[in-house]
Amino acid sequence: MHIKDIETRTGLSRANIRYYEQEGLVHPVRARNGYRDYSEYDVHVLEQIKLMRKLGLPLEEIRMMQAGRSTIADSMRRHLVTLQREQQNLEESMQLC
């Protein structure tokens, strides 16, 4: 599958897809002509990355999950603590205003 197909299927921009490849999060095969050839698995990985980024997970956390150093549940628990802390800080700021 070419990058244009991946853009359509995932809703990610070409720049984002290439960025995630550059960051080592997705690994398309290179054809003889140098073009990237994306698999169904790459589509799945990119959709997961898109969801995790939408939830606000940092790339390092995603990297840890891909490497098997963290589970999705552990990452979500850590992220929830971070979000709760941010929420508390925002509520305090709102009260000060």
PDB file of C-alpha atoms in Angstrom, residues 1-3 17-18 21 28-31 33-38:
ATOM      1  CA  MET A   1       0.000   0.000   0.000  1.00  0.00           C
ATOM      2  CA  HIS A   2       1.303   3.461  -0.810  1.00  0.00           C
ATOM      3  CA  ILE A   3       1.371   6.407   1.555  1.00  0.00           C
ATOM      4  CA  ILE A  17       3.013   9.142   8.852  1.00  0.00           C
ATOM      5  CA  ARG A  18       6.599   9.886   7.886  1.00  0.00           C
ATOM      6  CA  GLU A  21       8.302   6.220  10.745  1.00  0.00           C
ATOM      7  CA  PRO A  28       7.078   0.023   6.179  1.00  0.00           C
ATOM      8  CA  VAL A  29       9.042  -2.134   3.770  1.00  0.00           C
ATOM      9  CA  ARG A  30      10.944  -0.341   1.031  1.00  0.00           C
ATOM     10  CA  ALA A  31      10.266  -1.502  -2.516  1.00  0.00           C
ATOM     11  CA  ASN A  33      12.132   1.708  -6.380  1.00  0.00           C
ATOM     12  CA  GLY A  34      12.547   3.160  -2.869  1.00  0.00           C
ATOM     13  CA  TYR A  35       8.835   3.691  -2.265  1.00  0.00           C
ATOM     14  CA  ARG A  36       7.393   2.731   1.092  1.00  0.00           C
ATOM     15  CA  ASP A  37       5.107  -0.288   1.001  1.00  0.00           C
ATOM     16  CA  TYR A  38       2.724  -0.251   3.965  1.00  0.00           C
TER      17      TYR A  38
END
